[in-house]
């Protein structure tokens, strides 16, 4: 069993920055990939950023150039640095970890609220 715990959410003004953290209860070495998803009211959950075990990163077009995903294997932690925040970024952000052959199983955190005011 793996637990993912997010932190770092909060209320910021447009143009501000926020850094989210996701701490895993086990070594993230076992994961094929980790990432951040978000879900705003009335919208589907969407992938924001992901990083593979090999270090390859992917970002949603809407956050490219503004968000950066990184990880610290020694701390079992993945981060999402969010800069130049926009009101459209307001959502609950969820940490995700994929494991297994073909990334067939996912673990999810409880979510952390990010609110960007205009």
GROMACS .gro file of N, CA, C and O in nm:
model
  472
    1UNK      N    1   0.084  -0.118   0.000
    1UNK     CA    2   0.000   0.000   0.000
    1UNK      C    3   0.089   0.125   0.000
    1UNK      O    4   0.194   0.127   0.064
    2UNK      N    5   0.046   0.226  -0.073
    2UNK     CA    6   0.117   0.352  -0.084
    2UNK      C    7   0.023   0.466  -0.050
    2UNK      O    8  -0.092   0.470  -0.096
    3UNK      N    9   0.073   0.559   0.028
    3UNK     CA   10  -0.001   0.680   0.058
    3UNK      C   11   0.071   0.800  -0.002
    3UNK      O   12   0.194   0.809   0.006
    4UNK      N   13  -0.005   0.889  -0.061
    4UNK     CA   14   0.047   1.013  -0.117
    4UNK      C   15  -0.019   1.128  -0.044
    4UNK      O   16  -0.141   1.134  -0.034
    5UNK      N   17   0.062   1.220   0.006
    5UNK     CA   18   0.011   1.333   0.081
    5UNK      C   19   0.058   1.462   0.018
    5UNK      O   20   0.178   1.489   0.012
    6UNK      N   21  -0.039   1.542  -0.028
    6UNK     CA   22  -0.007   1.670  -0.091
    6UNK      C   23  -0.011   1.782   0.013
    6UNK      O   24  -0.085   1.775   0.112
    7UNK      N   25   0.064   1.886  -0.016
    7UNK     CA   26   0.062   2.005   0.067
    7UNK      C   27   0.108   2.123  -0.017
    7UNK      O   28   0.162   2.105  -0.126
    8UNK      N   29   0.088   2.242   0.034
    8UNK     CA   30   0.137   2.361  -0.032
    8UNK      C   31   0.032   2.444  -0.102
    8UNK      O   32   0.062   2.553  -0.153
    9UNK      N   33  -0.091   2.396  -0.106
    9UNK     CA   34  -0.197   2.473  -0.168
    9UNK      C   35  -0.234   2.593  -0.084
    9UNK      O   36  -0.194   2.606   0.032
   10UNK      N   37  -0.312   2.681  -0.144
   10UNK     CA   38  -0.354   2.799  -0.073
   10UNK      C   39  -0.414   2.901  -0.165
   10UNK      O   40  -0.445   2.872  -0.281
   11UNK      N   41  -0.430   3.022  -0.113
   11UNK     CA   42  -0.488   3.133  -0.187
   11UNK      C   43  -0.377   3.229  -0.228
   11UNK      O   44  -0.301   3.276  -0.142
   12UNK      N   45  -0.369   3.257  -0.356
   12UNK     CA   46  -0.270   3.352  -0.407
   12UNK      C   47  -0.335   3.444  -0.509
   12UNK      O   48  -0.440   3.412  -0.566
   13UNK      N   49  -0.272   3.557  -0.531
   13UNK     CA   50  -0.320   3.650  -0.632
   13UNK      C   51  -0.265   3.612  -0.769
   13UNK      O   52  -0.162   3.547  -0.780
   14UNK      N   53  -0.337   3.652  -0.872
   14UNK     CA   54  -0.291   3.627  -1.007
   14UNK      C   55  -0.150   3.682  -1.025
   14UNK      O   56  -0.119   3.792  -0.981
   15UNK      N   57  -0.067   3.602  -1.091
   15UNK     CA   58   0.072   3.640  -1.110
   15UNK      C   59   0.164   3.588  -1.003
   15UNK      O   60   0.287   3.594  -1.019
   16UNK      N   61   0.108   3.535  -0.897
   16UNK     CA   62   0.188   3.483  -0.787
   16UNK      C   63   0.238   3.343  -0.813
   16UNK      O   64   0.214   3.284  -0.918
   17UNK      N   65   0.307   3.289  -0.713
   17UNK     CA   66   0.367   3.157  -0.724
   17UNK      C   67   0.329   3.071  -0.606
   17UNK      O   68   0.297   3.120  -0.497
   18UNK      N   69   0.335   2.942  -0.629
   18UNK     CA   70   0.304   2.845  -0.525
   18UNK      C   71   0.382   2.718  -0.556
   18UNK      O   72   0.403   2.685  -0.673
   19UNK      N   73   0.424   2.649  -0.452
   19UNK     CA   74   0.495   2.523  -0.470
   19UNK      C   75   0.421   2.411  -0.397
   19UNK      O   76   0.407   2.416  -0.275
   20UNK      N   77   0.377   2.312  -0.472
   20UNK     CA   78   0.310   2.198  -0.415
   20UNK      C   79   0.408   2.085  -0.392
   20UNK      O   80   0.503   2.067  -0.468
   21UNK      N   81   0.384   2.009  -0.286
   21UNK     CA   82   0.467   1.894  -0.255
   21UNK      C   83   0.380   1.770  -0.241
   21UNK      O   84   0.266   1.778  -0.194
   22UNK      N   85   0.434   1.658  -0.280
   22UNK     CA   86   0.366   1.530  -0.264
   22UNK      C   87   0.467   1.432  -0.207
   22UNK      O   88   0.567   1.400  -0.271
   23UNK      N   89   0.439   1.386  -0.087
   23UNK     CA   90   0.528   1.292  -0.018
   23UNK      C   91   0.467   1.153  -0.023
   23UNK      O   92   0.352   1.134   0.016
   24UNK      N   93   0.544   1.057  -0.069
   24UNK     CA   94   0.499   0.919  -0.077
   24UNK      C   95   0.548   0.840   0.044
   24UNK      O   96   0.656   0.867   0.097
   25UNK      N   97   0.468   0.744   0.085
   25UNK     CA   98   0.502   0.663   0.202
   25UNK      C   99   0.606   0.556   0.170
   25UNK      O  100   0.658   0.493   0.261
   26UNK      N  101   0.634   0.535   0.044
   26UNK     CA  102   0.735   0.441  -0.001
   26UNK      C  103   0.824   0.509  -0.103
   26UNK      O  104   0.789   0.614  -0.158
   27UNK      N  105   0.936   0.446  -0.131
   27UNK     CA  106   1.029   0.501  -0.228
   27UNK      C  107   0.961   0.522  -0.363
   27UNK      O  108   0.896   0.431  -0.415
   28UNK      N  109   0.978   0.640  -0.419
   28UNK     CA  110   0.918   0.667  -0.548
   28UNK      C  111   0.993   0.599  -0.661
   28UNK      O  112   0.952   0.607  -0.777
   29UNK      N  113   1.100   0.532  -0.627
   29UNK     CA  114   1.175   0.453  -0.725
   29UNK      C  115   1.088   0.346  -0.788
   29UNK      O  116   1.111   0.307  -0.903
   30UNK      N  117   0.989   0.297  -0.716
   30UNK     CA  118   0.904   0.190  -0.767
   30UNK      C  119   0.802   0.238  -0.870
   30UNK      O  120   0.740   0.156  -0.938
   31UNK      N  121   0.783   0.368  -0.881
   31UNK     CA  122   0.679   0.421  -0.969
   31UNK      C  123   0.731   0.439  -1.111
   31UNK      O  124   0.843   0.485  -1.132
   32UNK      N  125   0.646   0.405  -1.207
   32UNK     CA  126   0.679   0.429  -1.346
   32UNK      C  127   0.678   0.578  -1.377
   32UNK      O  128   0.758   0.626  -1.458
   33UNK      N  129   0.586   0.647  -1.314
   33UNK     CA  130   0.574   0.790  -1.334
   33UNK      C  131   0.497   0.852  -1.219
   33UNK      O  132   0.418   0.784  -1.153
   34UNK      N  133   0.519   0.979  -1.197
   34UNK     CA  134   0.441   1.054  -1.101
   34UNK      C  135   0.396   1.183  -1.168
   34UNK      O  136   0.460   1.231  -1.261
   35UNK      N  137   0.286   1.235  -1.121
   35UNK     CA  138   0.236   1.355  -1.183
   35UNK      C  139   0.136   1.428  -1.098
   35UNK      O  140   0.100   1.385  -0.989
   36UNK      N  141   0.094   1.540  -1.151
   36UNK     CA  142  -0.006   1.623  -1.088
   36UNK      C  143  -0.125   1.638  -1.180
   36UNK      O  144  -0.109   1.667  -1.300
   37UNK      N  145  -0.242   1.617  -1.126
   37UNK     CA  146  -0.367   1.640  -1.194
   37UNK      C  147  -0.442   1.750  -1.120
   37UNK      O  148  -0.413   1.779  -1.004
   38UNK      N  149  -0.539   1.809  -1.186
   38UNK     CA  150  -0.622   1.907  -1.120
   38UNK      C  151  -0.766   1.893  -1.168
   38UNK      O  152  -0.792   1.846  -1.279
   39UNK      N  153  -0.856   1.934  -1.082
   39UNK     CA  154  -0.997   1.930  -1.115
   39UNK      C  155  -1.066   2.055  -1.061
   39UNK      O  156  -1.063   2.079  -0.940
   40UNK      N  157  -1.123   2.130  -1.151
   40UNK     CA  158  -1.199   2.249  -1.114
   40UNK      C  159  -1.347   2.213  -1.111
   40UNK      O  160  -1.390   2.117  -1.176
   41UNK      N  161  -1.427   2.289  -1.038
   41UNK     CA  162  -1.571   2.262  -1.033
   41UNK      C  163  -1.633   2.258  -1.172
   41UNK      O  164  -1.610   2.347  -1.253
   42UNK      N  165  -1.709   2.153  -1.198
   42UNK     CA  166  -1.776   2.140  -1.326
   42UNK      C  167  -1.688   2.092  -1.439
   42UNK      O  168  -1.735   2.086  -1.553
   43UNK      N  169  -1.563   2.060  -1.410
   43UNK     CA  170  -1.472   2.015  -1.514
   43UNK      C  171  -1.416   1.878  -1.481
   43UNK      O  172  -1.416   1.835  -1.366
   44UNK      N  173  -1.367   1.811  -1.584
   44UNK     CA  174  -1.304   1.682  -1.566
   44UNK      C  175  -1.163   1.698  -1.510
   44UNK      O  176  -1.100   1.801  -1.529
   45UNK      N  177  -1.117   1.596  -1.443
   45UNK     CA  178  -0.981   1.597  -1.394
   45UNK      C  179  -0.885   1.591  -1.513
   45UNK      O  180  -0.903   1.511  -1.605
   46UNK      N  181  -0.784   1.675  -1.510
   46UNK     CA  182  -0.691   1.681  -1.621
   46UNK      C  183  -0.547   1.670  -1.573
   46UNK      O  184  -0.513   1.713  -1.462
   47UNK      N  185  -0.464   1.615  -1.658
   47UNK     CA  186  -0.322   1.606  -1.629
   47UNK      C  187  -0.257   1.742  -1.643
   47UNK      O  188  -0.275   1.810  -1.744
   48UNK      N  189  -0.182   1.781  -1.543
   48UNK     CA  190  -0.111   1.908  -1.545
   48UNK      C  191   0.035   1.888  -1.583
   48UNK      O  192   0.089   1.956  -1.670
   49UNK      N  193   0.100   1.796  -1.514
   49UNK     CA  194   0.241   1.769  -1.538
   49UNK      C  195   0.274   1.629  -1.491
   49UNK      O  196   0.213   1.578  -1.398
   50UNK      N  197   0.372   1.568  -1.554
   50UNK     CA  198   0.414   1.434  -1.517
   50UNK      C  199   0.563   1.419  -1.537
   50UNK      O  200   0.623   1.486  -1.621
   51UNK      N  201   0.621   1.329  -1.460
   51UNK     CA  202   0.763   1.298  -1.473
   51UNK      C  203   0.779   1.147  -1.464
   51UNK      O  204   0.725   1.083  -1.375
   52UNK      N  205   0.852   1.090  -1.559
   52UNK     CA  206   0.873   0.947  -1.561
   52UNK      C  207   0.990   0.908  -1.473
   52UNK      O  208   1.065   0.993  -1.426
   53UNK      N  209   1.006   0.778  -1.454
   53UNK     CA  210   1.118   0.729  -1.374
   53UNK      C  211   1.251   0.767  -1.436
   53UNK      O  212   1.352   0.780  -1.366
   54UNK      N  213   1.251   0.787  -1.568
   54UNK     CA  214   1.372   0.827  -1.637
   54UNK      C  215   1.397   0.976  -1.639
   54UNK      O  216   1.500   1.020  -1.691
   55UNK      N  217   1.304   1.053  -1.585
   55UNK     CA  218   1.322   1.197  -1.577
   55UNK      C  219   1.256   1.276  -1.688
   55UNK      O  220   1.266   1.399  -1.690
   56UNK      N  221   1.188   1.210  -1.779
   56UNK     CA  222   1.118   1.280  -1.885
   56UNK      C  223   0.995   1.350  -1.829
   56UNK      O  224   0.920   1.292  -1.752
   57UNK      N  225   0.975   1.474  -1.869
   57UNK     CA  226   0.861   1.551  -1.820
   57UNK      C  227   0.765   1.585  -1.933
   57UNK      O  228   0.804   1.597  -2.049
   58UNK      N  229   0.639   1.599  -1.895
   58UNK     CA  230   0.535   1.640  -1.987
   58UNK      C  231   0.444   1.738  -1.916
   58UNK      O  232   0.418   1.724  -1.796
   59UNK      N  233   0.395   1.836  -1.991
   59UNK     CA  234   0.310   1.938  -1.934
   59UNK      C  235   0.189   1.962  -2.023
   59UNK      O  236   0.197   1.951  -2.145
   60UNK      N  237   0.080   1.997  -1.958
   60UNK     CA  238  -0.035   2.043  -2.034
   60UNK      C  239   0.001   2.174  -2.103
   60UNK      O  240   0.078   2.255  -2.050
   61UNK      N  241  -0.053   2.195  -2.221
   61UNK     CA  242  -0.022   2.317  -2.295
   61UNK      C  243  -0.053   2.443  -2.215
   61UNK      O  244   0.017   2.544  -2.226
   62UNK      N  245  -0.156   2.436  -2.134
   62UNK     CA  246  -0.199   2.552  -2.059
   62UNK      C  247  -0.102   2.596  -1.951
   62UNK      O  248  -0.111   2.709  -1.902
   63UNK      N  249  -0.009   2.509  -1.913
   63UNK     CA  250   0.084   2.542  -1.805
   63UNK      C  251   0.229   2.544  -1.850
   63UNK      O  252   0.318   2.578  -1.769
   64UNK      N  253   0.256   2.512  -1.974
   64UNK     CA  254   0.394   2.512  -2.023
   64UNK      C  255   0.457   2.649  -2.007
   64UNK      O  256   0.397   2.751  -2.039
   65UNK      N  257   0.578   2.648  -1.957
   65UNK     CA  258   0.650   2.772  -1.935
   65UNK      C  259   0.621   2.836  -1.801
   65UNK      O  260   0.691   2.930  -1.761
   66UNK      N  261   0.519   2.788  -1.732
   66UNK     CA  262   0.481   2.845  -1.603
   66UNK      C  263   0.500   2.747  -1.487
   66UNK      O  264   0.536   2.787  -1.377
   67UNK      N  265   0.475   2.619  -1.513
   67UNK     CA  266   0.485   2.517  -1.410
   67UNK      C  267   0.606   2.428  -1.435
   67UNK      O  268   0.643   2.403  -1.550
   68UNK      N  269   0.664   2.379  -1.328
   68UNK     CA  270   0.777   2.287  -1.337
   68UNK      C  271   0.760   2.173  -1.239
   68UNK      O  272   0.739   2.196  -1.120
   69UNK      N  273   0.767   2.052  -1.289
   69UNK     CA  274   0.760   1.935  -1.202
   69UNK      C  275   0.901   1.883  -1.177
   69UNK      O  276   0.985   1.883  -1.267
   70UNK      N  277   0.926   1.840  -1.057
   70UNK     CA  278   1.056   1.786  -1.020
   70UNK      C  279   1.038   1.684  -0.910
   70UNK      O  280   0.929   1.672  -0.851
   71UNK      N  281   1.142   1.611  -0.880
   71UNK     CA  282   1.133   1.511  -0.774
   71UNK      C  283   1.264   1.502  -0.698
   71UNK      O  284   1.371   1.536  -0.748
   72UNK      N  285   1.251   1.455  -0.575
   72UNK     CA  286   1.365   1.429  -0.489
   72UNK      C  287   1.349   1.286  -0.440
   72UNK      O  288   1.271   1.260  -0.348
   73UNK      N  289   1.419   1.195  -0.502
   73UNK     CA  290   1.405   1.054  -0.468
   73UNK      C  291   1.440   1.024  -0.323
   73UNK      O  292   1.377   0.939  -0.259
   74UNK      N  293   1.541   1.093  -0.271
   74UNK     CA  294   1.583   1.069  -0.134
   74UNK      C  295   1.475   1.106  -0.034
   74UNK      O  296   1.469   1.050   0.076
   75UNK      N  297   1.391   1.202  -0.071
   75UNK     CA  298   1.284   1.246   0.018
   75UNK      C  299   1.148   1.188  -0.019
   75UNK      O  300   1.048   1.224   0.042
   76UNK      N  301   1.146   1.100  -0.118
   76UNK     CA  302   1.021   1.040  -0.165
   76UNK      C  303   0.917   1.146  -0.200
   76UNK      O  304   0.799   1.132  -0.171
   77UNK      N  305   0.964   1.252  -0.264
   77UNK     CA  306   0.879   1.368  -0.285
   77UNK      C  307   0.884   1.416  -0.430
   77UNK      O  308   0.990   1.418  -0.492
   78UNK      N  309   0.769   1.455  -0.480
   78UNK     CA  310   0.759   1.520  -0.609
   78UNK      C  311   0.701   1.659  -0.586
   78UNK      O  312   0.616   1.678  -0.498
   79UNK      N  313   0.749   1.756  -0.663
   79UNK     CA  314   0.709   1.894  -0.645
   79UNK      C  315   0.645   1.948  -0.772
   79UNK      O  316   0.671   1.901  -0.883
   80UNK      N  317   0.564   2.048  -0.755
   80UNK     CA  318   0.511   2.124  -0.867
   80UNK      C  319   0.528   2.272  -0.835
   80UNK      O  320   0.458   2.326  -0.749
   81UNK      N  321   0.623   2.334  -0.902
   81UNK     CA  322   0.644   2.477  -0.887
   81UNK      C  323   0.553   2.548  -0.986
   81UNK      O  324   0.562   2.525  -1.106
   82UNK      N  325   0.468   2.634  -0.936
   82UNK     CA  326   0.370   2.703  -1.018
   82UNK      C  327   0.398   2.853  -1.013
   82UNK      O  328   0.391   2.914  -0.906
   83UNK      N  329   0.431   2.909  -1.126
   83UNK     CA  330   0.458   3.051  -1.138
   83UNK      C  331   0.357   3.117  -1.230
   83UNK      O  332   0.289   3.050  -1.307
   84UNK      N  333   0.350   3.248  -1.222
   84UNK     CA  334   0.258   3.325  -1.307
   84UNK      C  335   0.117   3.267  -1.304
   84UNK      O  336   0.054   3.246  -1.407
   85UNK      N  337   0.069   3.242  -1.186
   85UNK     CA  338  -0.061   3.178  -1.170
   85UNK      C  339  -0.174   3.264  -1.223
   85UNK      O  340  -0.171   3.387  -1.212
   86UNK      N  341  -0.272   3.197  -1.279
   86UNK     CA  342  -0.389   3.260  -1.336
   86UNK      C  343  -0.513   3.211  -1.264
   86UNK      O  344  -0.513   3.101  -1.208
   87UNK      N  345  -0.621   3.289  -1.266
   87UNK     CA  346  -0.746   3.241  -1.206
   87UNK      C  347  -0.791   3.107  -1.263
   87UNK      O  348  -0.852   3.027  -1.191
   88UNK      N  349  -0.759   3.081  -1.388
   88UNK     CA  350  -0.796   2.955  -1.452
   88UNK      C  351  -0.723   2.835  -1.391
   88UNK      O  352  -0.762   2.721  -1.417
   89UNK      N  353  -0.619   2.860  -1.315
   89UNK     CA  354  -0.546   2.753  -1.248
   89UNK      C  355  -0.615   2.707  -1.120
   89UNK      O  356  -0.573   2.608  -1.060
   90UNK      N  357  -0.717   2.777  -1.079
   90UNK     CA  358  -0.790   2.741  -0.958
   90UNK      C  359  -0.850   2.602  -0.971
   90UNK      O  360  -0.924   2.574  -1.065
   91UNK      N  361  -0.816   2.516  -0.878
   91UNK     CA  362  -0.862   2.377  -0.881
   91UNK      C  363  -0.809   2.304  -0.759
   91UNK      O  364  -0.725   2.356  -0.686
   92UNK      N  365  -0.859   2.183  -0.741
   92UNK     CA  366  -0.798   2.092  -0.646
   92UNK      C  367  -0.690   2.015  -0.722
   92UNK      O  368  -0.717   1.958  -0.827
   93UNK      N  369  -0.571   2.016  -0.668
   93UNK     CA  370  -0.459   1.949  -0.732
   93UNK      C  371  -0.431   1.817  -0.662
   93UNK      O  372  -0.420   1.811  -0.539
   94UNK      N  373  -0.418   1.712  -0.743
   94UNK     CA  374  -0.399   1.579  -0.692
   94UNK      C  375  -0.265   1.521  -0.737
   94UNK      O  376  -0.230   1.531  -0.855
   95UNK      N  377  -0.196   1.459  -0.647
   95UNK     CA  378  -0.075   1.386  -0.680
   95UNK      C  379  -0.112   1.247  -0.726
   95UNK      O  380  -0.205   1.184  -0.673
   96UNK      N  381  -0.040   1.198  -0.824
   96UNK     CA  382  -0.067   1.067  -0.880
   96UNK      C  383   0.063   0.991  -0.901
   96UNK      O  384   0.165   1.049  -0.939
   97UNK      N  385   0.059   0.862  -0.877
   97UNK     CA  386   0.172   0.775  -0.903
   97UNK      C  387   0.124   0.652  -0.976
   97UNK      O  388   0.026   0.589  -0.936
   98UNK      N  389   0.193   0.617  -1.081
   98UNK     CA  390   0.157   0.500  -1.161
   98UNK      C  391   0.261   0.392  -1.140
   98UNK      O  392   0.381   0.418  -1.139
   99UNK      N  393   0.211   0.269  -1.127
   99UNK     CA  394   0.299   0.156  -1.102
   99UNK      C  395   0.246   0.034  -1.175
   99UNK      O  396   0.128   0.027  -1.213
  100UNK      N  397   0.334  -0.062  -1.194
  100UNK     CA  398   0.293  -0.186  -1.256
  100UNK      C  399   0.322  -0.191  -1.404
  100UNK      O  400   0.356  -0.090  -1.467
  101UNK      N  401   0.307  -0.309  -1.459
  101UNK     CA  402   0.329  -0.328  -1.601
  101UNK      C  403   0.234  -0.242  -1.680
  101UNK      O  404   0.112  -0.250  -1.663
  102UNK      N  405   0.289  -0.159  -1.766
  102UNK     CA  406   0.207  -0.069  -1.844
  102UNK      C  407   0.140   0.039  -1.761
  102UNK      O  408   0.039   0.095  -1.804
  103UNK      N  409   0.195   0.067  -1.643
  103UNK     CA  410   0.137   0.167  -1.551
  103UNK      C  411  -0.011   0.138  -1.529
  103UNK      O  412  -0.096   0.226  -1.539
  104UNK      N  413  -0.040   0.014  -1.499
  104UNK     CA  414  -0.177  -0.032  -1.490
  104UNK      C  415  -0.248   0.005  -1.361
  104UNK      O  416  -0.370  -0.010  -1.351
  105UNK      N  417  -0.175   0.052  -1.262
  105UNK     CA  418  -0.236   0.089  -1.135
  105UNK      C  419  -0.190   0.227  -1.093
  105UNK      O  420  -0.073   0.262  -1.109
  106UNK      N  421  -0.284   0.302  -1.037
  106UNK     CA  422  -0.254   0.438  -0.993
  106UNK      C  423  -0.286   0.457  -0.846
  106UNK      O  424  -0.384   0.404  -0.795
  107UNK      N  425  -0.203   0.535  -0.780
  107UNK     CA  426  -0.229   0.582  -0.645
  107UNK      C  427  -0.260   0.731  -0.652
  107UNK      O  428  -0.204   0.803  -0.735
  108UNK      N  429  -0.347   0.775  -0.564
  108UNK     CA  430  -0.388   0.915  -0.562
  108UNK      C  431  -0.377   0.974  -0.423
  108UNK      O  432  -0.404   0.907  -0.323
  109UNK      N  433  -0.339   1.100  -0.418
  109UNK     CA  434  -0.342   1.174  -0.294
  109UNK      C  435  -0.481   1.228  -0.267
  109UNK      O  436  -0.573   1.212  -0.348
  110UNK      N  437  -0.495   1.295  -0.155
  110UNK     CA  438  -0.626   1.347  -0.116
  110UNK      C  439  -0.660   1.480  -0.182
  110UNK      O  440  -0.776   1.522  -0.180
  111UNK      N  441  -0.562   1.545  -0.237
  111UNK     CA  442  -0.583   1.672  -0.304
  111UNK      C  443  -0.552   1.791  -0.216
  111UNK      O  444  -0.566   1.786  -0.094
  112UNK      N  445  -0.509   1.898  -0.279
  112UNK     CA  446  -0.485   2.024  -0.211
  112UNK      C  447  -0.543   2.137  -0.295
  112UNK      O  448  -0.526   2.140  -0.417
  113UNK      N  449  -0.614   2.227  -0.230
  113UNK     CA  450  -0.684   2.334  -0.300
  113UNK      C  451  -0.590   2.448  -0.336
  113UNK      O  452  -0.515   2.497  -0.251
  114UNK      N  453  -0.596   2.488  -0.461
  114UNK     CA  454  -0.525   2.606  -0.509
  114UNK      C  455  -0.629   2.705  -0.560
  114UNK      O  456  -0.708   2.671  -0.649
  115UNK      N  457  -0.628   2.824  -0.505
  115UNK     CA  458  -0.721   2.927  -0.546
  115UNK      C  459  -0.643   3.051  -0.587
  115UNK      O  460  -0.562   3.102  -0.509
  116UNK      N  461  -0.667   3.096  -0.709
  116UNK     CA  462  -0.598   3.213  -0.762
  116UNK      C  463  -0.701   3.323  -0.782
  116UNK      O  464  -0.795   3.308  -0.861
  117UNK      N  465  -0.683   3.431  -0.712
  117UNK     CA  466  -0.777   3.542  -0.720
  117UNK      C  467  -0.731   3.643  -0.825
  117UNK      O  468  -0.612   3.656  -0.853
  118UNK      N  469  -0.827   3.713  -0.881
  118UNK     CA  470  -0.796   3.816  -0.979
  118UNK      C  471  -0.790   3.953  -0.918
  118UNK      O  472  -0.740   4.047  -0.978
   0.00000   0.00000   0.00000
